[in-house]
PDB file of C-alpha atoms in Angstrom:
ATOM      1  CA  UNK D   1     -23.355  -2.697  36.738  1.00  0.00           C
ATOM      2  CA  UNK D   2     -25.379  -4.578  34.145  1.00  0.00           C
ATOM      3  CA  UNK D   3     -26.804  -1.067  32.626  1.00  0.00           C
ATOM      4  CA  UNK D   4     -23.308   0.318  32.342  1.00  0.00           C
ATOM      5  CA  UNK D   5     -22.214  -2.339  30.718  1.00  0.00           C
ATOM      6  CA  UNK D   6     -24.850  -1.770  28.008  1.00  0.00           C
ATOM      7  CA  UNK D   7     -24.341   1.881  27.755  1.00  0.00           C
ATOM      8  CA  UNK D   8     -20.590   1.408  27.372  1.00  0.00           C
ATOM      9  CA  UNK D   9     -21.043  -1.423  24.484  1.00  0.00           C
ATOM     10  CA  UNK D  10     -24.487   0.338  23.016  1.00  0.00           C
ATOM     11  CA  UNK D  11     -22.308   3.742  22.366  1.00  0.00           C
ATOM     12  CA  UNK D  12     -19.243   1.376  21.332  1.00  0.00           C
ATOM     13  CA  UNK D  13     -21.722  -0.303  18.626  1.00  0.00           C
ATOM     14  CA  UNK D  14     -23.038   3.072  17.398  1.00  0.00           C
ATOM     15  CA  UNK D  15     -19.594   4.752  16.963  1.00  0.00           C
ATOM     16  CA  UNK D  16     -18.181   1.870  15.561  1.00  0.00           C
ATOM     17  CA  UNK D  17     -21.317   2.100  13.405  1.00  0.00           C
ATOM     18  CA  UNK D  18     -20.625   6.035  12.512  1.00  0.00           C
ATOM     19  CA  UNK D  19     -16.923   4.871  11.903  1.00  0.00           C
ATOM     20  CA  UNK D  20     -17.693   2.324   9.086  1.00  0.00           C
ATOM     21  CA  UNK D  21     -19.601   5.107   6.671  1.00  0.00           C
ATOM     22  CA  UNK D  22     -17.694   8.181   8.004  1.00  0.00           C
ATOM     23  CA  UNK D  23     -13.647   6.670   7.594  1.00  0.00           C
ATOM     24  CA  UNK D  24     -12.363   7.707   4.087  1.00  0.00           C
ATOM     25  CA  UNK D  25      -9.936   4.315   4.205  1.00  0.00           C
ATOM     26  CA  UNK D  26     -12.029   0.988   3.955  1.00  0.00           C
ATOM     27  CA  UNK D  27      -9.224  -0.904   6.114  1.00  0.00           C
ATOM     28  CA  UNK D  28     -10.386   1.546   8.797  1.00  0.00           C
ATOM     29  CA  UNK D  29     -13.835   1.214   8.395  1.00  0.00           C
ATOM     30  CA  UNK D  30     -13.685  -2.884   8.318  1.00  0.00           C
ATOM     31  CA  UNK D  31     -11.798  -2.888  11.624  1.00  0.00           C
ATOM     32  CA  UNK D  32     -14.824  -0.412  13.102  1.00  0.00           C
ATOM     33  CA  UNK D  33     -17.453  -2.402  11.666  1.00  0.00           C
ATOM     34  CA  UNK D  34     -15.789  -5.587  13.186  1.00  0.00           C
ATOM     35  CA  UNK D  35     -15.563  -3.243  16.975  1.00  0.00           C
ATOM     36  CA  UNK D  36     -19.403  -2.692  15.959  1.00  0.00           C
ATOM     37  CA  UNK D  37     -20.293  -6.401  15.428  1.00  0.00           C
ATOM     38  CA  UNK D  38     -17.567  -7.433  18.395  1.00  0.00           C
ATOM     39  CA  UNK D  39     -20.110  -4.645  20.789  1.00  0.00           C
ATOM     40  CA  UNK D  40     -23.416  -5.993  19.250  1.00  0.00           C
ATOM     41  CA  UNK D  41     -21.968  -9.398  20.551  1.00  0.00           C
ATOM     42  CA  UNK D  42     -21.593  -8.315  24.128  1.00  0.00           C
ATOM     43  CA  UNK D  43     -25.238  -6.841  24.010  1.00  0.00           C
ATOM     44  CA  UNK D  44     -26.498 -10.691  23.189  1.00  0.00           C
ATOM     45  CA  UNK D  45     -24.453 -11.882  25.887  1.00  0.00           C
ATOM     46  CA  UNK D  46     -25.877  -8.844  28.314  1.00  0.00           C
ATOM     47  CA  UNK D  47     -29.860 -10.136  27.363  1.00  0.00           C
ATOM     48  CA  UNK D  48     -29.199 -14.012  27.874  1.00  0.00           C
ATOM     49  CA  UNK D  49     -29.025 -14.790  24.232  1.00  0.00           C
ATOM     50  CA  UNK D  50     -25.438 -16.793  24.455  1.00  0.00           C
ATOM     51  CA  UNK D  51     -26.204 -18.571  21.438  1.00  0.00           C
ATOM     52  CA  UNK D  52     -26.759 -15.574  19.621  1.00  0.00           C
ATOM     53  CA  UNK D  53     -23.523 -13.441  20.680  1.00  0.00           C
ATOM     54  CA  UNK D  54     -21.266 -16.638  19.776  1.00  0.00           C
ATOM     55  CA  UNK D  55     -22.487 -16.885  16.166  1.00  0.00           C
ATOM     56  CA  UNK D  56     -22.402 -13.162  16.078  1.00  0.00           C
ATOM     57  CA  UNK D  57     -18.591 -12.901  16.953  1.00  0.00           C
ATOM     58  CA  UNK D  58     -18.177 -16.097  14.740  1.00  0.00           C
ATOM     59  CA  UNK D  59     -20.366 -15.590  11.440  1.00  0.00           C
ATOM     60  CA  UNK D  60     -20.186 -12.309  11.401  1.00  0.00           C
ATOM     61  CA  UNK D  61     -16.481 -11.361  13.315  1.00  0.00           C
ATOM     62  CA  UNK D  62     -15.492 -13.766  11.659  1.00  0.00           C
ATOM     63  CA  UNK D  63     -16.365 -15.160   8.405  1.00  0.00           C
ATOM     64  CA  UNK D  64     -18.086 -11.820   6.900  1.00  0.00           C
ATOM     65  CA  UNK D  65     -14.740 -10.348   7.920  1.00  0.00           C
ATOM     66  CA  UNK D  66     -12.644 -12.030   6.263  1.00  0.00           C
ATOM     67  CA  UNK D  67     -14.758 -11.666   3.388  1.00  0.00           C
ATOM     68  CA  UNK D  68     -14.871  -8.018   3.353  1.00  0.00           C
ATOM     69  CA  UNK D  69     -10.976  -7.843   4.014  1.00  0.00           C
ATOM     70  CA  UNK D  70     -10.777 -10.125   1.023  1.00  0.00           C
ATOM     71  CA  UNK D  71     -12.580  -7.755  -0.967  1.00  0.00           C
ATOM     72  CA  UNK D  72     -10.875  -4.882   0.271  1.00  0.00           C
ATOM     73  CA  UNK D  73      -7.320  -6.517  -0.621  1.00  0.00           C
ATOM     74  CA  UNK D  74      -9.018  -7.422  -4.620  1.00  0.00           C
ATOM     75  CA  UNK D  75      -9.811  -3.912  -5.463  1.00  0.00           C
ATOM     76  CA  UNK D  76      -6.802  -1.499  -6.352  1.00  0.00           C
ATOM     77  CA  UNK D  77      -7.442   1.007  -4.252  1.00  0.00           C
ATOM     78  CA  UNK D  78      -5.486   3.597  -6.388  1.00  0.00           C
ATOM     79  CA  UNK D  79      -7.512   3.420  -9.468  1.00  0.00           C
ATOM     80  CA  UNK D  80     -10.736   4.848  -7.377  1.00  0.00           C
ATOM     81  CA  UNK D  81     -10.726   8.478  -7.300  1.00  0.00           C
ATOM     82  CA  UNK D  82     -11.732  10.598  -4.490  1.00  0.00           C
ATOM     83  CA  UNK D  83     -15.497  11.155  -3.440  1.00  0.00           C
ATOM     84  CA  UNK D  84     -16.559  14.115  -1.104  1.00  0.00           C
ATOM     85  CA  UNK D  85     -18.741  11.603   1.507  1.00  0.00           C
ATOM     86  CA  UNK D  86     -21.819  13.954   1.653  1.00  0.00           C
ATOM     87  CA  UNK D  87     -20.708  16.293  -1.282  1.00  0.00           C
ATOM     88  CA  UNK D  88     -21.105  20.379  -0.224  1.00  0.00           C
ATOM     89  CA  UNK D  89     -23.906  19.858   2.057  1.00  0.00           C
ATOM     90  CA  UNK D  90     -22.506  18.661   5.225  1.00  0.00           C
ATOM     91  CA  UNK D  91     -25.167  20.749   7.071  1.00  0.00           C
ATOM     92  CA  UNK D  92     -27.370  19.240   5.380  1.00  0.00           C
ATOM     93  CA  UNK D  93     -26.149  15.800   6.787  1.00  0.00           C
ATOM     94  CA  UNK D  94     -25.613  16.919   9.992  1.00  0.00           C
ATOM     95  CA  UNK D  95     -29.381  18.043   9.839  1.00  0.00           C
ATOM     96  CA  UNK D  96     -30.576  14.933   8.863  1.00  0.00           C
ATOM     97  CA  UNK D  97     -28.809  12.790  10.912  1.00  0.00           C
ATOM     98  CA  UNK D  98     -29.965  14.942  14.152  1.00  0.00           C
ATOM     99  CA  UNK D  99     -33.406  14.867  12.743  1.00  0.00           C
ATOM    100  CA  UNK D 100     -33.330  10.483  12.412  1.00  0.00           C
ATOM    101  CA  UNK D 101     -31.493  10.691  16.354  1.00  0.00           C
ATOM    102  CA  UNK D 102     -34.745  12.272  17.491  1.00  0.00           C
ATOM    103  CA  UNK D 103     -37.065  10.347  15.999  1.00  0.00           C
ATOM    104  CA  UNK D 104     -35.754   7.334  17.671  1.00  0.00           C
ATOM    105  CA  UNK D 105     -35.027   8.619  20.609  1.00  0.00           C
ATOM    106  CA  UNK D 106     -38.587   9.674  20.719  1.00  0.00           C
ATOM    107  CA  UNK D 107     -40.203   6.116  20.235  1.00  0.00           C
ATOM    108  CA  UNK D 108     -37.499   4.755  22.342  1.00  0.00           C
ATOM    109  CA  UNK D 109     -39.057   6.495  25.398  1.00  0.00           C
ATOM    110  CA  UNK D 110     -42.731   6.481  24.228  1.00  0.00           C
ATOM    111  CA  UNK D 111     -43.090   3.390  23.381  1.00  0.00           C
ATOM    112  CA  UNK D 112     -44.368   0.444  25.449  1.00  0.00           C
ATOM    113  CA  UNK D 113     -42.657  -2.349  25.093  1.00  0.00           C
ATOM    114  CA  UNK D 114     -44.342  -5.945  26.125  1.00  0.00           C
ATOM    115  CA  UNK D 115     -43.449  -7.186  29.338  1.00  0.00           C
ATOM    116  CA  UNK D 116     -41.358 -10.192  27.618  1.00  0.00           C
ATOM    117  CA  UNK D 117     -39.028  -7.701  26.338  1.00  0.00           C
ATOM    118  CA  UNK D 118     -38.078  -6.886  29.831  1.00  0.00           C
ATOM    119  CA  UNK D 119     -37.926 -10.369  31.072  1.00  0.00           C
ATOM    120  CA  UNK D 120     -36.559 -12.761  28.792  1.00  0.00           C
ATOM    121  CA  UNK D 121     -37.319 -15.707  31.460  1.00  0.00           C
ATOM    122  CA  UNK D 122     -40.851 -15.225  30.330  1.00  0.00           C
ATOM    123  CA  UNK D 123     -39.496 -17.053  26.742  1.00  0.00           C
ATOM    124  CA  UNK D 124     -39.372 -20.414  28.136  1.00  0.00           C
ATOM    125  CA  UNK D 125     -39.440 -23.343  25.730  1.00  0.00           C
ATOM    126  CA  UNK D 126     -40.232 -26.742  26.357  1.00  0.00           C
ATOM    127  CA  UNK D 127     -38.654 -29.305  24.624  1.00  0.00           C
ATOM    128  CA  UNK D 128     -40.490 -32.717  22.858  1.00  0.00           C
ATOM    129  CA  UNK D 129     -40.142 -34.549  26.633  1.00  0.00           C
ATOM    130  CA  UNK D 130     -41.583 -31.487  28.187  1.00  0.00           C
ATOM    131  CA  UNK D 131     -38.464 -30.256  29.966  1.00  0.00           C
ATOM    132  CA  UNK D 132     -37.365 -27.006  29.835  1.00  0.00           C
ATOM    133  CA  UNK D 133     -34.939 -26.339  26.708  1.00  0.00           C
ATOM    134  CA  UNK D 134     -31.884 -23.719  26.912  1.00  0.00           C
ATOM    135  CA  UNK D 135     -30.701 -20.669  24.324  1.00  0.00           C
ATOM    136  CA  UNK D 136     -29.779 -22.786  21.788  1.00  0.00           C
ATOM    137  CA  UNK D 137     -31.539 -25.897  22.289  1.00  0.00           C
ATOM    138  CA  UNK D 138     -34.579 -23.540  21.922  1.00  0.00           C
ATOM    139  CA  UNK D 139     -33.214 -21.702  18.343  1.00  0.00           C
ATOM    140  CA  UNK D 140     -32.521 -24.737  17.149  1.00  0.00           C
ATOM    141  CA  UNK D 141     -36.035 -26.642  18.145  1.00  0.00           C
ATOM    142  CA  UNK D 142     -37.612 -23.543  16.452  1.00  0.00           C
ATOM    143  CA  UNK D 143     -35.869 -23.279  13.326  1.00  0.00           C
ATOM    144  CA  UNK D 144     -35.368 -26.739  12.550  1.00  0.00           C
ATOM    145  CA  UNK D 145     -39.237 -27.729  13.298  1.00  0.00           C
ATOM    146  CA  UNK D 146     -40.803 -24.590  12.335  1.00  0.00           C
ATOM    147  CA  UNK D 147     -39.063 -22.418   9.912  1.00  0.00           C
ATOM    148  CA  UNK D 148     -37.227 -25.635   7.967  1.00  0.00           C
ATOM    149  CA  UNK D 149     -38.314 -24.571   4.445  1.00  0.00           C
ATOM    150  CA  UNK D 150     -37.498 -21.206   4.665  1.00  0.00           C
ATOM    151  CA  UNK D 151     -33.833 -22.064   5.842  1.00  0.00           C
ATOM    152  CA  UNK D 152     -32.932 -24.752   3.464  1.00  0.00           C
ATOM    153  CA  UNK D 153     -34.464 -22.018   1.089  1.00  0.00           C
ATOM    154  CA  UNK D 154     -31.531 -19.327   2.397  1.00  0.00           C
ATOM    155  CA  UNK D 155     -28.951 -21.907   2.489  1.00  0.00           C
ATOM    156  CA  UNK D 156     -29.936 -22.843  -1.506  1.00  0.00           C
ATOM    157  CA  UNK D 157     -29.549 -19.201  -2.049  1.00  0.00           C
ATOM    158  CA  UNK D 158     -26.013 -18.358  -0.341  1.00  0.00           C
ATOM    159  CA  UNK D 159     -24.953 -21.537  -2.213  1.00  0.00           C
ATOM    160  CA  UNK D 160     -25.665 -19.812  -5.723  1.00  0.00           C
ATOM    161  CA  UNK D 161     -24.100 -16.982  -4.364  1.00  0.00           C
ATOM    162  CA  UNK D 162     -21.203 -18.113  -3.619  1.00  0.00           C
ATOM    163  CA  UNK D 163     -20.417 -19.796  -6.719  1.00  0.00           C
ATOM    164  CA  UNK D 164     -21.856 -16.961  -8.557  1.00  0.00           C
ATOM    165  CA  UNK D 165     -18.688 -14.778  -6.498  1.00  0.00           C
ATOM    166  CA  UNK D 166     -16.361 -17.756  -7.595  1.00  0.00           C
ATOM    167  CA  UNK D 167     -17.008 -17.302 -11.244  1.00  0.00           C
ATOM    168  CA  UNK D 168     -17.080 -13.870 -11.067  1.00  0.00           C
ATOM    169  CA  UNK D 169     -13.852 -13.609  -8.782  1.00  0.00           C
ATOM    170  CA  UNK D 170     -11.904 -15.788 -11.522  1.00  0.00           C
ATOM    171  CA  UNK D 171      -9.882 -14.095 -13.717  1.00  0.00           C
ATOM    172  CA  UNK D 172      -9.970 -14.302 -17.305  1.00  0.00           C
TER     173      UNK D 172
END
């Protein structure tokens, strides 16, 4: 049941995926990208990772949502003329496209994974007492002890770029 589950979601996230750069109106191509985010989310929750599928459907089902319907709503939509997506080679596209799908559907079967991608028990993390940590008790040891510079780093920069959108976003 578990691996039709993923193949259902997995092909949900990839044409939800094709929808957001093939759908001529943005509106329609936010609400695939948020079926493509809502899918990646169920793919977390299919490998264990609980923390990661909530801050998926929350960050980014959410928040970056909003945002993009935000932006979507700002721009006049009638003042941008028409583009032809792929311009008079659509063969040319299709070819291409076909060409990437084999690639990866080459290394997916030819490459050999580690044996802790197909067990994600083997990622057991032991907390500062010794006992065993959960999903996000884990993340958060990590990130916190480990990568701390780097994420006050990304948090300085989303700060100056969200006031940089702020003072852009004001009108004159």
């Amino acid at each position: 049941m578990e691996i039709l589950v993923f193949y259902v979601f997995g092909t949900f996230a990839v044409v939800g995926a094709f929808g957001v750069v093939l759908n001529r109106n943005p509106m329609y191509s936010a609400i695939s990208l948020l079926g493509s985010f809502l899918s990646v989310a169920v793919l977390f929750f299919l490998r264990h990772a609980e923390f990661l599928g909530i801050v998926q459907v929350f960050v980014y089902g959410g928040g970056i949502m909003v945002l993009f319907l935000f932006v979507i709503m700002l721009v006049n939509l009638y003042q941008l003329r028409e583009t032809n997506l792929f311009g008079t080679n659509t063969r040319g596209a299709l070819v291409l496209v076909l060409v990437v799908a084999a690639v990866f559907s080459y290394l997916l079967w030819t490459v050999d994974f580690d044996p802790a991608f197909a067990d994600p028990s083997s990622f057991v993390t032991a907390g500062p007492d010794g006992a065993e940590m959960g999903n996000s008790e884990a993340v958060a040891w990590t990130l916190y002890r480990d990568y701390l510079l780097p994420f006050e780093i990304a948090s300085i920069f989303l700060l100056v770029a969200m006031m940089g959108a702020v003072i852009l976003g004001r009108k004159q």
